């Protein structure tokens, strides 16, 4: 199978989305999870007519008859049962948010009255129904307050608590294991010899997934054919998704493609016309378990994760409103190879509110030192080698 394009790879991966089901969790642990149900009002909002200011409540018909002084019958605060007036000449002194009785229909601010010896005197002209938040004005009972398939924000948690939804249905996340390979990789805590490297891909992938509340397991395998086969055989049964880094190029010890074939994991593609990340391998087994095998270079891993795995995850979770963004290139770029380039860029907003991308020169896919200075990959089309300032291209944030 020859190399495929970025678009073909995207189509193949997005055709393999899965629904991992739902689960109920406590609303105060739901932040950042994906809502799997609509949240609806359990009663009218607001549930009663209520004053929007502190002051007095009267019946407007008395004002129409020319009455301007109202004896105060009682004081009513928020949370108390509503207090009626006995005759239209009276008023109730009332606080913001209290439940307005049906015997009164107009509220006047303290600033617009004077009170002497228990009598409130009007000092301004008023309108019928002023300063009242009407029952059901915001939402009616049973109306949808929050649609499903959104990432739960602090505002959504607040809405859930206001309607008594102490447990909410959220999307279950896939069970993921991150597997790195390579004899030259040592643990981050150890001192590498001159020809070794500290492992970083596993923790990088794990950190990105934490944003989606996926607590992925990690495993490191040396370049030993039997060990890789034994561990992968176990992992493909235990997990929904295997995210691998290393072992997929053309090197003598790049065993992954062969091991996957022996374990019945069908290759859906191997190699994309892109830089970085050309040797990316993707496949699945009969149980629809997926293997994303990224090249070992840290920048390749980072790019392939954001360009392919995250869109797959967001589509599987049915998250709404995650379309790709576009940015204006701030400087000219030349690319030497006929591959689709993903360049590291720093995104900022210009005074007109446009997203601007400034590209950063790096020393290829092994150079991860610039990932901290940049915040997106800009996807440059395959058909051309020269890209000019002012042109607009797709960007993938990280």
mmCIF file of N, CA, C and O in Angstrom, residues 26-123:
data_model
loop_
_atom_site.group_PDB
_atom_site.id
_atom_site.type_symbol
_atom_site.label_atom_id
_atom_site.label_comp_id
_atom_site.label_asym_id
_atom_site.label_seq_id
_atom_site.Cartn_x
_atom_site.Cartn_y
_atom_site.Cartn_z
ATOM 1 N N UNK A 26 -21.518 12.148 39.932
ATOM 2 C CA UNK A 26 -21.970 13.272 40.752
ATOM 3 C C UNK A 26 -21.683 14.581 40.019
ATOM 4 O O UNK A 26 -20.625 14.729 39.407
ATOM 5 N N UNK A 27 -22.618 15.500 40.069
ATOM 6 C CA UNK A 27 -22.478 16.757 39.327
ATOM 7 C C UNK A 27 -21.226 17.529 39.694
ATOM 8 O O UNK A 27 -20.630 18.202 38.855
ATOM 9 N N UNK A 28 -20.780 17.405 40.960
ATOM 10 C CA UNK A 28 -19.603 18.172 41.362
ATOM 11 C C UNK A 28 -18.290 17.513 40.943
ATOM 12 O O UNK A 28 -17.206 18.027 41.200
ATOM 13 N N UNK A 29 -18.384 16.358 40.245
ATOM 14 C CA UNK A 29 -17.190 15.736 39.652
ATOM 15 C C UNK A 29 -17.268 15.744 38.128
ATOM 16 O O UNK A 29 -16.462 15.083 37.464
ATOM 17 N N UNK A 30 -18.230 16.472 37.586
ATOM 18 C CA UNK A 30 -18.511 16.381 36.146
ATOM 19 C C UNK A 30 -17.747 17.407 35.299
ATOM 20 O O UNK A 30 -17.798 17.359 34.076
ATOM 21 N N UNK A 31 -17.041 18.331 35.942
ATOM 22 C CA UNK A 31 -16.347 19.392 35.193
ATOM 23 C C UNK A 31 -15.395 18.785 34.158
ATOM 24 O O UNK A 31 -14.603 17.904 34.468
ATOM 25 N N UNK A 32 -15.511 19.254 32.907
ATOM 26 C CA UNK A 32 -14.611 18.787 31.854
ATOM 27 C C UNK A 32 -15.072 17.520 31.156
ATOM 28 O O UNK A 32 -14.554 17.165 30.101
ATOM 29 N N UNK A 33 -16.059 16.815 31.723
ATOM 30 C CA UNK A 33 -16.597 15.620 31.058
ATOM 31 C C UNK A 33 -17.581 16.045 29.972
ATOM 32 O O UNK A 33 -17.974 17.204 29.895
ATOM 33 N N UNK A 34 -18.015 15.072 29.143
ATOM 34 C CA UNK A 34 -18.937 15.415 28.057
ATOM 35 C C UNK A 34 -20.349 14.997 28.448
ATOM 36 O O UNK A 34 -20.626 13.829 28.740
ATOM 37 N N UNK A 35 -21.228 15.976 28.467
ATOM 38 C CA UNK A 35 -22.621 15.768 28.879
ATOM 39 C C UNK A 35 -23.318 14.839 27.885
ATOM 40 O O UNK A 35 -23.241 15.049 26.677
ATOM 41 N N UNK A 36 -23.993 13.804 28.411
ATOM 42 C CA UNK A 36 -24.649 12.828 27.533
ATOM 43 C C UNK A 36 -26.165 12.954 27.534
ATOM 44 O O UNK A 36 -26.860 12.165 26.910
ATOM 45 N N UNK A 37 -26.703 13.941 28.244
ATOM 46 C CA UNK A 37 -28.162 14.131 28.284
ATOM 47 C C UNK A 37 -28.461 15.629 28.258
ATOM 48 O O UNK A 37 -27.623 16.443 28.643
ATOM 49 N N UNK A 38 -29.658 15.965 27.792
ATOM 50 C CA UNK A 38 -30.097 17.363 27.895
ATOM 51 C C UNK A 38 -30.450 17.646 29.360
ATOM 52 O O UNK A 38 -31.026 16.787 30.032
ATOM 53 N N UNK A 39 -30.108 18.832 29.824
ATOM 54 C CA UNK A 39 -30.562 19.248 31.164
ATOM 55 C C UNK A 39 -31.800 20.117 30.981
ATOM 56 O O UNK A 39 -31.775 21.091 30.230
ATOM 57 N N UNK A 40 -32.901 19.756 31.663
ATOM 58 C CA UNK A 40 -34.161 20.485 31.488
ATOM 59 C C UNK A 40 -34.601 21.126 32.803
ATOM 60 O O UNK A 40 -34.256 20.636 33.889
ATOM 61 N N UNK A 41 -35.368 22.187 32.683
ATOM 62 C CA UNK A 41 -35.858 22.910 33.874
ATOM 63 C C UNK A 41 -36.861 22.031 34.619
ATOM 64 O O UNK A 41 -37.782 21.488 34.009
ATOM 65 N N UNK A 42 -36.666 21.869 35.937
ATOM 66 C CA UNK A 42 -37.606 21.052 36.710
ATOM 67 C C UNK A 42 -38.812 21.860 37.178
ATOM 68 O O UNK A 42 -39.758 21.332 37.738
ATOM 69 N N UNK A 43 -38.775 23.194 36.958
ATOM 70 C CA UNK A 43 -39.923 24.070 37.198
ATOM 71 C C UNK A 43 -39.664 25.356 36.407
ATOM 72 O O UNK A 43 -38.599 25.529 35.830
ATOM 73 N N UNK A 44 -40.674 26.222 36.381
ATOM 74 C CA UNK A 44 -40.483 27.484 35.646
ATOM 75 C C UNK A 44 -39.306 28.254 36.240
ATOM 76 O O UNK A 44 -39.069 28.228 37.440
ATOM 77 N N UNK A 45 -38.589 28.961 35.375
ATOM 78 C CA UNK A 45 -37.494 29.827 35.830
ATOM 79 C C UNK A 45 -37.774 31.261 35.412
ATOM 80 O O UNK A 45 -37.925 31.522 34.229
ATOM 81 N N UNK A 46 -37.838 32.239 36.326
ATOM 82 C CA UNK A 46 -37.865 31.972 37.765
ATOM 83 C C UNK A 46 -39.164 31.258 38.157
ATOM 84 O O UNK A 46 -40.161 31.347 37.444
ATOM 85 N N UNK A 47 -39.150 30.580 39.341
ATOM 86 C CA UNK A 47 -40.331 29.800 39.732
ATOM 87 C C UNK A 47 -41.478 30.647 40.279
ATOM 88 O O UNK A 47 -42.551 30.131 40.564
ATOM 89 N N UNK A 48 -41.249 31.938 40.442
ATOM 90 C CA UNK A 48 -42.313 32.854 40.915
ATOM 91 C C UNK A 48 -41.967 34.255 40.431
ATOM 92 O O UNK A 48 -40.835 34.520 40.030
ATOM 93 N N UNK A 49 -42.992 35.146 40.450
ATOM 94 C CA UNK A 49 -42.713 36.561 40.147
ATOM 95 C C UNK A 49 -41.832 37.099 41.273
ATOM 96 O O UNK A 49 -42.118 36.855 42.453
ATOM 97 N N UNK A 50 -40.777 37.841 40.920
ATOM 98 C CA UNK A 50 -39.900 38.333 41.987
ATOM 99 C C UNK A 50 -39.391 39.736 41.673
ATOM 100 O O UNK A 50 -39.145 40.071 40.504
ATOM 101 N N UNK A 51 -39.217 40.569 42.712
ATOM 102 C CA UNK A 51 -38.692 41.913 42.491
ATOM 103 C C UNK A 51 -37.221 41.847 42.045
ATOM 104 O O UNK A 51 -36.478 40.982 42.501
ATOM 105 N N UNK A 52 -36.832 42.766 41.166
ATOM 106 C CA UNK A 52 -35.432 42.852 40.746
ATOM 107 C C UNK A 52 -34.697 43.933 41.541
ATOM 108 O O UNK A 52 -33.511 44.169 41.312
ATOM 109 N N UNK A 53 -35.409 44.609 42.452
ATOM 110 C CA UNK A 53 -34.810 45.664 43.297
ATOM 111 C C UNK A 53 -35.377 45.543 44.714
ATOM 112 O O UNK A 53 -36.390 44.880 44.933
ATOM 113 N N UNK A 54 -34.717 46.192 45.677
ATOM 114 C CA UNK A 54 -35.279 46.327 47.027
ATOM 115 C C UNK A 54 -36.199 47.551 47.039
ATOM 116 O O UNK A 54 -35.841 48.588 46.472
ATOM 117 N N UNK A 55 -37.357 47.452 47.707
ATOM 118 C CA UNK A 55 -38.259 48.607 47.760
ATOM 119 C C UNK A 55 -39.620 48.218 48.292
ATOM 120 O O UNK A 55 -39.724 47.450 49.240
ATOM 121 N N UNK A 56 -40.670 48.744 47.652
ATOM 122 C CA UNK A 56 -42.037 48.393 48.078
ATOM 123 C C UNK A 56 -42.812 47.821 46.894
ATOM 124 O O UNK A 56 -42.517 48.130 45.733
ATOM 125 N N UNK A 57 -43.821 46.964 47.234
ATOM 126 C CA UNK A 57 -44.700 46.396 46.206
ATOM 127 C C UNK A 57 -46.115 46.929 46.444
ATOM 128 O O UNK A 57 -46.595 46.935 47.581
ATOM 129 N N UNK A 58 -46.746 47.426 45.363
ATOM 130 C CA UNK A 58 -48.108 47.968 45.472
ATOM 131 C C UNK A 58 -48.979 47.347 44.384
ATOM 132 O O UNK A 58 -48.491 46.627 43.502
ATOM 133 N N UNK A 59 -50.281 47.668 44.466
ATOM 134 C CA UNK A 59 -51.163 47.327 43.345
ATOM 135 C C UNK A 59 -51.297 48.583 42.487
ATOM 136 O O UNK A 59 -51.618 49.667 43.000
ATOM 137 N N UNK A 60 -51.048 48.436 41.189
ATOM 138 C CA UNK A 60 -50.983 49.606 40.298
ATOM 139 C C UNK A 60 -52.313 50.362 40.226
ATOM 140 O O UNK A 60 -52.339 51.582 40.048
ATOM 141 N N UNK A 61 -53.443 49.631 40.413
ATOM 142 C CA UNK A 61 -54.766 50.285 40.319
ATOM 143 C C UNK A 61 -54.898 51.421 41.345
ATOM 144 O O UNK A 61 -55.572 52.426 41.098
ATOM 145 N N UNK A 62 -54.218 51.283 42.505
ATOM 146 C CA UNK A 62 -54.258 52.352 43.537
ATOM 147 C C UNK A 62 -53.547 53.605 43.011
ATOM 148 O O UNK A 62 -54.030 54.732 43.181
ATOM 149 N N UNK A 63 -52.415 53.396 42.363
ATOM 150 C CA UNK A 63 -51.654 54.526 41.790
ATOM 151 C C UNK A 63 -52.498 55.240 40.729
ATOM 152 O O UNK A 63 -52.549 56.466 40.667
ATOM 153 N N UNK A 64 -53.232 54.431 39.917
ATOM 154 C CA UNK A 64 -54.095 55.014 38.869
ATOM 155 C C UNK A 64 -55.185 55.898 39.493
ATOM 156 O O UNK A 64 -55.628 56.853 38.869
ATOM 157 N N UNK A 65 -55.594 55.537 40.714
ATOM 158 C CA UNK A 65 -56.636 56.329 41.391
ATOM 159 C C UNK A 65 -56.051 57.552 42.076
ATOM 160 O O UNK A 65 -56.761 58.255 42.801
ATOM 161 N N UNK A 66 -54.760 57.771 41.940
ATOM 162 C CA UNK A 66 -54.147 58.973 42.507
ATOM 163 C C UNK A 66 -53.530 58.793 43.879
ATOM 164 O O UNK A 66 -53.036 59.757 44.475
ATOM 165 N N UNK A 67 -53.556 57.553 44.393
ATOM 166 C CA UNK A 67 -52.937 57.330 45.727
ATOM 167 C C UNK A 67 -51.415 57.390 45.585
ATOM 168 O O UNK A 67 -50.839 56.752 44.695
ATOM 169 N N UNK A 68 -50.727 58.156 46.471
ATOM 170 C CA UNK A 68 -49.271 58.298 46.404
ATOM 171 C C UNK A 68 -48.599 57.938 47.745
ATOM 172 O O UNK A 68 -47.395 57.917 47.849
ATOM 173 N N UNK A 69 -49.436 57.715 48.799
ATOM 174 C CA UNK A 69 -48.896 57.338 50.113
ATOM 175 C C UNK A 69 -49.493 55.998 50.520
ATOM 176 O O UNK A 69 -50.723 55.832 50.497
ATOM 177 N N UNK A 70 -48.615 55.043 50.918
ATOM 178 C CA UNK A 70 -49.058 53.676 51.195
ATOM 179 C C UNK A 70 -48.553 53.216 52.557
ATOM 180 O O UNK A 70 -47.342 53.101 52.759
ATOM 181 N N UNK A 71 -49.441 52.935 53.502
ATOM 182 C CA UNK A 71 -49.005 52.360 54.773
ATOM 183 C C UNK A 71 -48.325 50.998 54.521
ATOM 184 O O UNK A 71 -48.821 50.197 53.715
ATOM 185 N N UNK A 72 -47.194 50.745 55.230
ATOM 186 C CA UNK A 72 -46.470 49.481 55.034
ATOM 187 C C UNK A 72 -47.094 48.404 55.923
ATOM 188 O O UNK A 72 -47.106 48.526 57.150
ATOM 189 N N UNK A 73 -47.657 47.357 55.287
ATOM 190 C CA UNK A 73 -48.314 46.285 56.053
ATOM 191 C C UNK A 73 -47.277 45.378 56.721
ATOM 192 O O UNK A 73 -47.454 44.964 57.872
ATOM 193 N N UNK A 74 -46.188 45.018 55.968
ATOM 194 C CA UNK A 74 -45.201 44.062 56.485
ATOM 195 C C UNK A 74 -43.921 44.166 55.674
ATOM 196 O O UNK A 74 -43.910 44.804 54.608
ATOM 197 N N UNK A 75 -42.866 43.556 56.191
ATOM 198 C CA UNK A 75 -41.601 43.471 55.447
ATOM 199 C C UNK A 75 -41.393 42.017 55.051
ATOM 200 O O UNK A 75 -41.533 41.118 55.875
ATOM 201 N N UNK A 76 -41.092 41.793 53.775
ATOM 202 C CA UNK A 76 -40.907 40.412 53.296
ATOM 203 C C UNK A 76 -39.517 40.250 52.674
ATOM 204 O O UNK A 76 -39.143 41.002 51.778
ATOM 205 N N UNK A 77 -38.781 39.234 53.168
ATOM 206 C CA UNK A 77 -37.442 38.991 52.593
ATOM 207 C C UNK A 77 -37.482 37.777 51.666
ATOM 208 O O UNK A 77 -38.478 37.044 51.630
ATOM 209 N N UNK A 78 -36.393 37.595 50.926
ATOM 210 C CA UNK A 78 -36.302 36.449 50.000
ATOM 211 C C UNK A 78 -36.362 35.158 50.798
ATOM 212 O O UNK A 78 -35.828 35.067 51.898
ATOM 213 N N UNK A 79 -37.038 34.152 50.228
ATOM 214 C CA UNK A 79 -37.118 32.839 50.871
ATOM 215 C C UNK A 79 -38.304 32.671 51.790
ATOM 216 O O UNK A 79 -38.584 31.565 52.256
ATOM 217 N N UNK A 80 -39.026 33.760 52.098
ATOM 218 C CA UNK A 80 -40.217 33.665 52.966
ATOM 219 C C UNK A 80 -41.459 33.444 52.107
ATOM 220 O O UNK A 80 -41.473 33.806 50.928
ATOM 221 N N UNK A 81 -42.532 32.900 52.703
ATOM 222 C CA UNK A 81 -43.797 32.836 51.958
ATOM 223 C C UNK A 81 -44.254 34.253 51.600
ATOM 224 O O UNK A 81 -43.971 35.203 52.341
ATOM 225 N N UNK A 82 -44.947 34.373 50.460
ATOM 226 C CA UNK A 82 -45.360 35.712 50.024
ATOM 227 C C UNK A 82 -46.453 36.269 50.944
ATOM 228 O O UNK A 82 -47.279 35.524 51.478
ATOM 229 N N UNK A 83 -46.428 37.590 51.109
ATOM 230 C CA UNK A 83 -47.394 38.261 51.998
ATOM 231 C C UNK A 83 -48.347 39.095 51.142
ATOM 232 O O UNK A 83 -47.900 39.934 50.357
ATOM 233 N N UNK A 84 -49.680 38.872 51.268
ATOM 234 C CA UNK A 84 -50.625 39.668 50.472
ATOM 235 C C UNK A 84 -50.947 41.001 51.173
ATOM 236 O O UNK A 84 -50.757 41.143 52.380
ATOM 237 N N UNK A 85 -51.432 41.965 50.383
ATOM 238 C CA UNK A 85 -51.981 43.187 51.004
ATOM 239 C C UNK A 85 -53.486 42.976 51.171
ATOM 240 O O UNK A 85 -54.108 42.255 50.390
ATOM 241 N N UNK A 86 -54.073 43.611 52.204
ATOM 242 C CA UNK A 86 -55.504 43.420 52.477
ATOM 243 C C UNK A 86 -56.352 44.410 51.706
ATOM 244 O O UNK A 86 -57.499 44.137 51.359
ATOM 245 N N UNK A 87 -55.759 45.610 51.445
ATOM 246 C CA UNK A 87 -56.510 46.566 50.615
ATOM 247 C C UNK A 87 -55.499 47.240 49.694
ATOM 248 O O UNK A 87 -54.313 47.300 50.009
ATOM 249 N N UNK A 88 -55.990 47.766 48.550
ATOM 250 C CA UNK A 88 -55.051 48.303 47.553
ATOM 251 C C UNK A 88 -54.337 49.567 48.035
ATOM 252 O O UNK A 88 -53.366 49.992 47.431
ATOM 253 N N UNK A 89 -54.763 50.115 49.156
ATOM 254 C CA UNK A 89 -54.086 51.320 49.655
ATOM 255 C C UNK A 89 -52.797 50.968 50.408
ATOM 256 O O UNK A 89 -51.995 51.840 50.697
ATOM 257 N N UNK A 90 -52.596 49.654 50.719
ATOM 258 C CA UNK A 90 -51.405 49.259 51.479
ATOM 259 C C UNK A 90 -50.236 48.914 50.525
ATOM 260 O O UNK A 90 -50.428 48.759 49.319
ATOM 261 N N UNK A 91 -49.045 48.723 51.127
ATOM 262 C CA UNK A 91 -47.914 48.190 50.364
ATOM 263 C C UNK A 91 -47.156 47.196 51.232
ATOM 264 O O UNK A 91 -47.358 47.137 52.451
ATOM 265 N N UNK A 92 -46.291 46.408 50.584
ATOM 266 C CA UNK A 92 -45.397 45.481 51.290
ATOM 267 C C UNK A 92 -43.968 45.973 51.048
ATOM 268 O O UNK A 92 -43.592 46.242 49.901
ATOM 269 N N UNK A 93 -43.203 46.082 52.104
ATOM 270 C CA UNK A 93 -41.773 46.377 51.918
ATOM 271 C C UNK A 93 -41.108 45.037 51.533
ATOM 272 O O UNK A 93 -41.283 44.045 52.232
ATOM 273 N N UNK A 94 -40.391 44.998 50.415
ATOM 274 C CA UNK A 94 -39.960 43.694 49.864
ATOM 275 C C UNK A 94 -38.523 43.752 49.349
ATOM 276 O O UNK A 94 -38.067 44.801 48.875
ATOM 277 N N UNK A 95 -37.815 42.604 49.472
ATOM 278 C CA UNK A 95 -36.412 42.544 49.052
ATOM 279 C C UNK A 95 -36.270 41.839 47.697
ATOM 280 O O UNK A 95 -37.108 41.023 47.312
ATOM 281 N N UNK A 96 -35.161 42.151 47.017
ATOM 282 C CA UNK A 96 -34.847 41.519 45.727
ATOM 283 C C UNK A 96 -34.918 39.999 45.850
ATOM 284 O O UNK A 96 -34.390 39.426 46.805
ATOM 285 N N UNK A 97 -35.580 39.356 44.875
ATOM 286 C CA UNK A 97 -35.613 37.894 44.836
ATOM 287 C C UNK A 97 -36.687 37.245 45.680
ATOM 288 O O UNK A 97 -36.816 36.020 45.693
ATOM 289 N N UNK A 98 -37.474 38.067 46.431
ATOM 290 C CA UNK A 98 -38.555 37.485 47.234
ATOM 291 C C UNK A 98 -39.710 37.072 46.315
ATOM 292 O O UNK A 98 -39.779 37.509 45.167
ATOM 293 N N UNK A 99 -40.622 36.245 46.841
ATOM 294 C CA UNK A 99 -41.760 35.784 46.033
ATOM 295 C C UNK A 99 -42.900 36.798 46.146
ATOM 296 O O UNK A 99 -43.451 37.010 47.221
ATOM 297 N N UNK A 100 -43.242 37.392 45.017
ATOM 298 C CA UNK A 100 -44.261 38.443 44.998
ATOM 299 C C UNK A 100 -45.662 37.823 45.087
ATOM 300 O O UNK A 100 -45.974 36.896 44.342
ATOM 301 N N UNK A 101 -46.486 38.336 45.974
ATOM 302 C CA UNK A 101 -47.860 37.835 46.067
ATOM 303 C C UNK A 101 -48.688 38.361 44.892
ATOM 304 O O UNK A 101 -48.406 39.424 44.343
ATOM 305 N N UNK A 102 -49.748 37.608 44.533
ATOM 306 C CA UNK A 102 -50.568 38.021 43.369
ATOM 307 C C UNK A 102 -51.393 39.282 43.661
ATOM 308 O O UNK A 102 -51.944 39.908 42.747
ATOM 309 N N UNK A 103 -51.478 39.687 44.949
ATOM 310 C CA UNK A 103 -52.260 40.900 45.266
ATOM 311 C C UNK A 103 -51.486 42.191 44.930
ATOM 312 O O UNK A 103 -52.061 43.280 44.957
ATOM 313 N N UNK A 104 -50.173 42.055 44.636
ATOM 314 C CA UNK A 104 -49.379 43.233 44.222
ATOM 315 C C UNK A 104 -48.807 42.981 42.834
ATOM 316 O O UNK A 104 -48.610 41.833 42.440
ATOM 317 N N UNK A 105 -48.576 44.062 42.070
ATOM 318 C CA UNK A 105 -48.141 43.853 40.674
ATOM 319 C C UNK A 105 -47.095 44.862 40.197
ATOM 320 O O UNK A 105 -46.725 44.880 39.036
ATOM 321 N N UNK A 106 -46.598 45.713 41.081
ATOM 322 C CA UNK A 106 -45.649 46.754 40.678
ATOM 323 C C UNK A 106 -44.687 47.002 41.839
ATOM 324 O O UNK A 106 -45.116 47.035 42.995
ATOM 325 N N UNK A 107 -43.381 47.163 41.519
ATOM 326 C CA UNK A 107 -42.370 47.354 42.567
ATOM 327 C C UNK A 107 -41.649 48.688 42.358
ATOM 328 O O UNK A 107 -41.288 49.039 41.224
ATOM 329 N N UNK A 108 -41.453 49.433 43.448
ATOM 330 C CA UNK A 108 -40.796 50.761 43.390
ATOM 331 C C UNK A 108 -39.547 50.723 44.269
ATOM 332 O O UNK A 108 -39.593 50.238 45.410
ATOM 333 N N UNK A 109 -38.441 51.191 43.734
ATOM 334 C CA UNK A 109 -37.160 51.162 44.453
ATOM 335 C C UNK A 109 -37.193 52.059 45.697
ATOM 336 O O UNK A 109 -37.878 53.087 45.712
ATOM 337 N N UNK A 110 -36.383 51.710 46.699
ATOM 338 C CA UNK A 110 -36.231 52.582 47.870
ATOM 339 C C UNK A 110 -35.813 53.993 47.464
ATOM 340 O O UNK A 110 -36.222 54.976 48.070
ATOM 341 N N UNK A 111 -34.970 54.064 46.401
ATOM 342 C CA UNK A 111 -34.454 55.370 45.956
ATOM 343 C C UNK A 111 -35.570 56.313 45.482
ATOM 344 O O UNK A 111 -35.380 57.526 45.403
ATOM 345 N N UNK A 112 -36.738 55.719 45.125
ATOM 346 C CA UNK A 112 -37.816 56.524 44.541
ATOM 347 C C UNK A 112 -38.994 56.743 45.505
ATOM 348 O O UNK A 112 -40.089 57.108 45.099
ATOM 349 N N UNK A 113 -38.731 56.465 46.796
ATOM 350 C CA UNK A 113 -39.777 56.712 47.812
ATOM 351 C C UNK A 113 -39.132 57.363 49.045
ATOM 352 O O UNK A 113 -37.905 57.332 49.190
ATOM 353 N N UNK A 114 -39.987 57.921 49.889
ATOM 354 C CA UNK A 114 -39.511 58.321 51.231
ATOM 355 C C UNK A 114 -40.430 57.635 52.230
ATOM 356 O O UNK A 114 -41.621 57.442 51.965
ATOM 357 N N UNK A 115 -39.848 57.188 53.348
ATOM 358 C CA UNK A 115 -40.662 56.496 54.362
ATOM 359 C C UNK A 115 -40.674 57.331 55.638
ATOM 360 O O UNK A 115 -39.629 57.685 56.170
ATOM 361 N N UNK A 116 -41.895 57.659 56.087
ATOM 362 C CA UNK A 116 -42.066 58.415 57.332
ATOM 363 C C UNK A 116 -43.162 57.766 58.153
ATOM 364 O O UNK A 116 -44.282 57.569 57.654
ATOM 365 N N UNK A 117 -42.838 57.445 59.419
ATOM 366 C CA UNK A 117 -43.823 56.867 60.340
ATOM 367 C C UNK A 117 -44.585 55.681 59.745
ATOM 368 O O UNK A 117 -45.809 55.606 59.839
ATOM 369 N N UNK A 118 -43.843 54.779 59.077
ATOM 370 C CA UNK A 118 -44.471 53.566 58.542
ATOM 371 C C UNK A 118 -45.298 53.782 57.296
ATOM 372 O O UNK A 118 -46.075 52.913 56.900
ATOM 373 N N UNK A 119 -45.160 54.955 56.663
ATOM 374 C CA UNK A 119 -45.894 55.210 55.405
ATOM 375 C C UNK A 119 -44.884 55.512 54.301
ATOM 376 O O UNK A 119 -43.982 56.340 54.479
ATOM 377 N N UNK A 120 -45.040 54.802 53.155
ATOM 378 C CA UNK A 120 -44.144 55.027 52.014
ATOM 379 C C UNK A 120 -44.789 56.041 51.078
ATOM 380 O O UNK A 120 -45.949 55.874 50.663
ATOM 381 N N UNK A 121 -44.022 57.093 50.758
ATOM 382 C CA UNK A 121 -44.530 58.135 49.864
ATOM 383 C C UNK A 121 -43.771 58.096 48.548
ATOM 384 O O UNK A 121 -42.546 58.103 48.519
ATOM 385 N N UNK A 122 -44.538 58.057 47.427
ATOM 386 C CA UNK A 122 -43.911 58.040 46.091
ATOM 387 C C UNK A 122 -43.331 59.405 45.757
ATOM 388 O O UNK A 122 -43.952 60.430 46.041
ATOM 389 N N UNK A 123 -42.139 59.381 45.099
ATOM 390 C CA UNK A 123 -41.540 60.659 44.688
ATOM 391 C C UNK A 123 -41.389 60.740 43.172
ATOM 392 O O UNK A 123 -40.895 61.730 42.651
#
